[in-house]
Coordinates of C-alpha atoms and ligand atoms in Angstrom, one line a residue:
X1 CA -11.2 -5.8 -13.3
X2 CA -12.0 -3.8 -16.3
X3 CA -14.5 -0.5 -15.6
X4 CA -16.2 1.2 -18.2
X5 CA -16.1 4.5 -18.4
X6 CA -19.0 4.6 -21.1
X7 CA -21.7 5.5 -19.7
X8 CA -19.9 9.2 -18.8
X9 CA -17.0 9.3 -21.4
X10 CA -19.3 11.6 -23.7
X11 CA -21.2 13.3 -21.0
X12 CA -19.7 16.6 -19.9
X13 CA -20.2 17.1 -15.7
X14 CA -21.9 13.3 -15.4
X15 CA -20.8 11.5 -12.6
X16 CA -20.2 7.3 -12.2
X17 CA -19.9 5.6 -8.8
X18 CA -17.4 2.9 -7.8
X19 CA -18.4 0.7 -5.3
X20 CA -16.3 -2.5 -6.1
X21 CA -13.9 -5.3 -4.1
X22 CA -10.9 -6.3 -6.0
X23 CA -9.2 -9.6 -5.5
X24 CA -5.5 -9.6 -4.5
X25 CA -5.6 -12.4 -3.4
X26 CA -2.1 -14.3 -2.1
X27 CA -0.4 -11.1 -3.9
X28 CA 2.6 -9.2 -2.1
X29 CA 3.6 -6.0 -2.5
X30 CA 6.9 -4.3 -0.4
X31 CA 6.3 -6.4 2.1
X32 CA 2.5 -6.5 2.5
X33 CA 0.6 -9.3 1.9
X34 CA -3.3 -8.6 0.7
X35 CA -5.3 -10.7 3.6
X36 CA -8.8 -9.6 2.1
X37 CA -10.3 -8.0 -1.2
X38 CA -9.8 -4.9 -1.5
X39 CA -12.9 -2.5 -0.9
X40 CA -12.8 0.3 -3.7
X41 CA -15.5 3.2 -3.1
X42 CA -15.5 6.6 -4.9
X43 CA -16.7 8.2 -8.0
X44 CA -15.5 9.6 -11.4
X45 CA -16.4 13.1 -12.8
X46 CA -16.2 14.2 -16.9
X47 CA -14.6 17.3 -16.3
X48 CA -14.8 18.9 -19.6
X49 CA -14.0 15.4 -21.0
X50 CA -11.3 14.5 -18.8
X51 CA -11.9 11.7 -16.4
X52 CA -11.7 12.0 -12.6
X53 CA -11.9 9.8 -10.4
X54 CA -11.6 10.1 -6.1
X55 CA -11.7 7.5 -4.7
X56 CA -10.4 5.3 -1.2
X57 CA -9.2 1.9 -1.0
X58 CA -9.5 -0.4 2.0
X59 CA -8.3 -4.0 3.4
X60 CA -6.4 -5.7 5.6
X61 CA -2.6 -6.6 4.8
X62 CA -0.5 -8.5 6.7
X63 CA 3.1 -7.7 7.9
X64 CA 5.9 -9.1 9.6
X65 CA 7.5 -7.2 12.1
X66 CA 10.9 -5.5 11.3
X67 CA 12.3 -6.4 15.0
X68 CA 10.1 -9.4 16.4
X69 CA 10.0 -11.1 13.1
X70 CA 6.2 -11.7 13.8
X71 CA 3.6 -11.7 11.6
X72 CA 0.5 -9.0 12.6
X73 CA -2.2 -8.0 10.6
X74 CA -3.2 -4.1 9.8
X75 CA -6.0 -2.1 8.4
X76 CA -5.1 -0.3 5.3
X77 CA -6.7 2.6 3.7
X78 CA -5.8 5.1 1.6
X79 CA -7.5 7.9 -0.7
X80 CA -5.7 9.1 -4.2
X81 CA -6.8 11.1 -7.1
X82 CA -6.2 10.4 -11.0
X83 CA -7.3 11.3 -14.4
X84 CA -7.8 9.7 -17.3
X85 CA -8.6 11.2 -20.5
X86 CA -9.8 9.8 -24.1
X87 CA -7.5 9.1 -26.6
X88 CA -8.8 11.1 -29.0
X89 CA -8.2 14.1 -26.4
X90 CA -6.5 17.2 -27.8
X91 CA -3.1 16.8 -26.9
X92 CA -2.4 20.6 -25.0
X93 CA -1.2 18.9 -22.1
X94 CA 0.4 15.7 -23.3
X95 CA 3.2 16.5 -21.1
X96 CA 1.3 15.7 -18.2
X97 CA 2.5 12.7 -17.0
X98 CA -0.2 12.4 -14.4
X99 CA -2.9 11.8 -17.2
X100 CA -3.8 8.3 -18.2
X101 CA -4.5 7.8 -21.6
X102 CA -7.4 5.6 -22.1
X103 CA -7.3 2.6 -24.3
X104 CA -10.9 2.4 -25.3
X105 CA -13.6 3.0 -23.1
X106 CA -12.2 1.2 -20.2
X107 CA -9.5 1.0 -17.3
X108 CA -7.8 -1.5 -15.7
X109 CA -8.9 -1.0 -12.3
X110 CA -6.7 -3.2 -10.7
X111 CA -3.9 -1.8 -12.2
X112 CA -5.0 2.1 -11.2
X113 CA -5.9 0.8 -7.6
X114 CA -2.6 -1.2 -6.9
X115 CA -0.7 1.3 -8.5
X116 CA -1.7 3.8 -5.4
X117 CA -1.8 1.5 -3.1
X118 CA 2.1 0.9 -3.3
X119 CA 2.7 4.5 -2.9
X120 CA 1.1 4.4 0.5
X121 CA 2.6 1.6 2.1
X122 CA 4.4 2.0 5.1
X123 CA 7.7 1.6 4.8
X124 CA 8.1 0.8 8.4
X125 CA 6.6 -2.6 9.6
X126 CA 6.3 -2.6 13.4
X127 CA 3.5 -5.0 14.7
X128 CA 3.4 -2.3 18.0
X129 CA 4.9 1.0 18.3
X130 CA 7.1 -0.3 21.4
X131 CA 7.9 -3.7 19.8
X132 CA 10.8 -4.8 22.1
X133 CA 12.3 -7.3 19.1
X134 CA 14.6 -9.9 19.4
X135 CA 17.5 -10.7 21.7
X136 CA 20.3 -10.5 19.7
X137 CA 22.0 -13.0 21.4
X138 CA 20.0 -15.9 22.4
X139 CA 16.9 -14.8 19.2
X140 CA 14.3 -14.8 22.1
X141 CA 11.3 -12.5 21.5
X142 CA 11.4 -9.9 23.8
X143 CA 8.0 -8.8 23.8
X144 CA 6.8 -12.1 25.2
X145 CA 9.3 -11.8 28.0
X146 CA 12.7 -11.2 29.4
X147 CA 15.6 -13.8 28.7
X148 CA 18.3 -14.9 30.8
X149 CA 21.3 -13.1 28.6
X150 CA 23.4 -10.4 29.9
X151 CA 22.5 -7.6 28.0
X152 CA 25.6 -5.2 28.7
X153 CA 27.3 -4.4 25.4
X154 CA 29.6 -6.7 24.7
X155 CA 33.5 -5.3 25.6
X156 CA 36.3 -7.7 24.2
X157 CA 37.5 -7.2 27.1
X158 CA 34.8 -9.3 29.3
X159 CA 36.0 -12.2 26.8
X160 CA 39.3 -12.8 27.6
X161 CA 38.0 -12.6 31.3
X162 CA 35.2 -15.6 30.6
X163 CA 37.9 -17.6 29.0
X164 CA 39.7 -17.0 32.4
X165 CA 37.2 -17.8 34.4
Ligands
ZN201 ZN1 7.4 -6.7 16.6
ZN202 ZN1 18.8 -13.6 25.1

């Protein structure tokens, strides 16, 4: 989605709100699949011609658990901060590399919002906090009950005794 910055990209201390939903659908990121549009709230600033923008981004990803192999399903949110600034800006701090240069009037939304969202993603994907995972011998799932395996850790020793028995 492209957003115009227009309407405040002249306008020293005007303000523009965001209330938009972006469509990810089917798209995976790191392991996260985006389960619903992407609620985008917030507003930008002209700060003495730069561009602010705070805002928060919100949706539902699914996962698939790093030990039970499940899938689960998990609110996301997250808040981030950027600034754009106009092409045309004087250059004093060009070395910032937090800056984004506009092309136009216009940003690519999607792009910005994504873009942050990929910085907050958990790394870890556990569909409970005590997720008991999987047997490693017989592949049961653990959390939906206890399988039949001896669980001892395996001593070669206890093999060349099974063979004998
Ligand atoms: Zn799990
Ligand atoms: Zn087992």
């Amino acid at each position: 989605m492209k957003f115009d910055l227009l309407p405040i990209l002249n306008a020293d201390g005007r303000r523009l709100m965001l209330d938009v939903e972006l469509d990810f659908a089917g798209r995976e990121e790191q392991g996260a699949v985006f389960l619903t549009p992407v609620r985008v709230t917030g507003e930008f600033l002209n700060i003495g011609g730069r561009i602010e923008l705070e805002a928060k981004a919100d949706c539902r990803l699914g996962y698939e658990c790093d030990r039970c192999l499940e899938s689960y399903e998990a609110v996301f949110s997250c808040s981030f901060k950027e600034i754009f600034k106009k092409e045309d800006a004087k250059r004093e701090d060009e070395q910032s590399s937090e800056t984004i240069v506009l092309e136009g009037t216009a940003i690519d939304l999607d792009e910005v919002v994504l873009l942050n969202m990929i910085v907050h993603l958990p790394l870890k994907h556990l569909c409970k906090d005590d997720c008991k995972g999987l047997c490693s011998n017989c592949g049961q799932n653990l959390n939906l009950g206890e399988c039949d395996c001896d669980t001892r850790p395996t001593d070669p020793r206890f093999d060349v005794l099974d063979k004998l028995l």
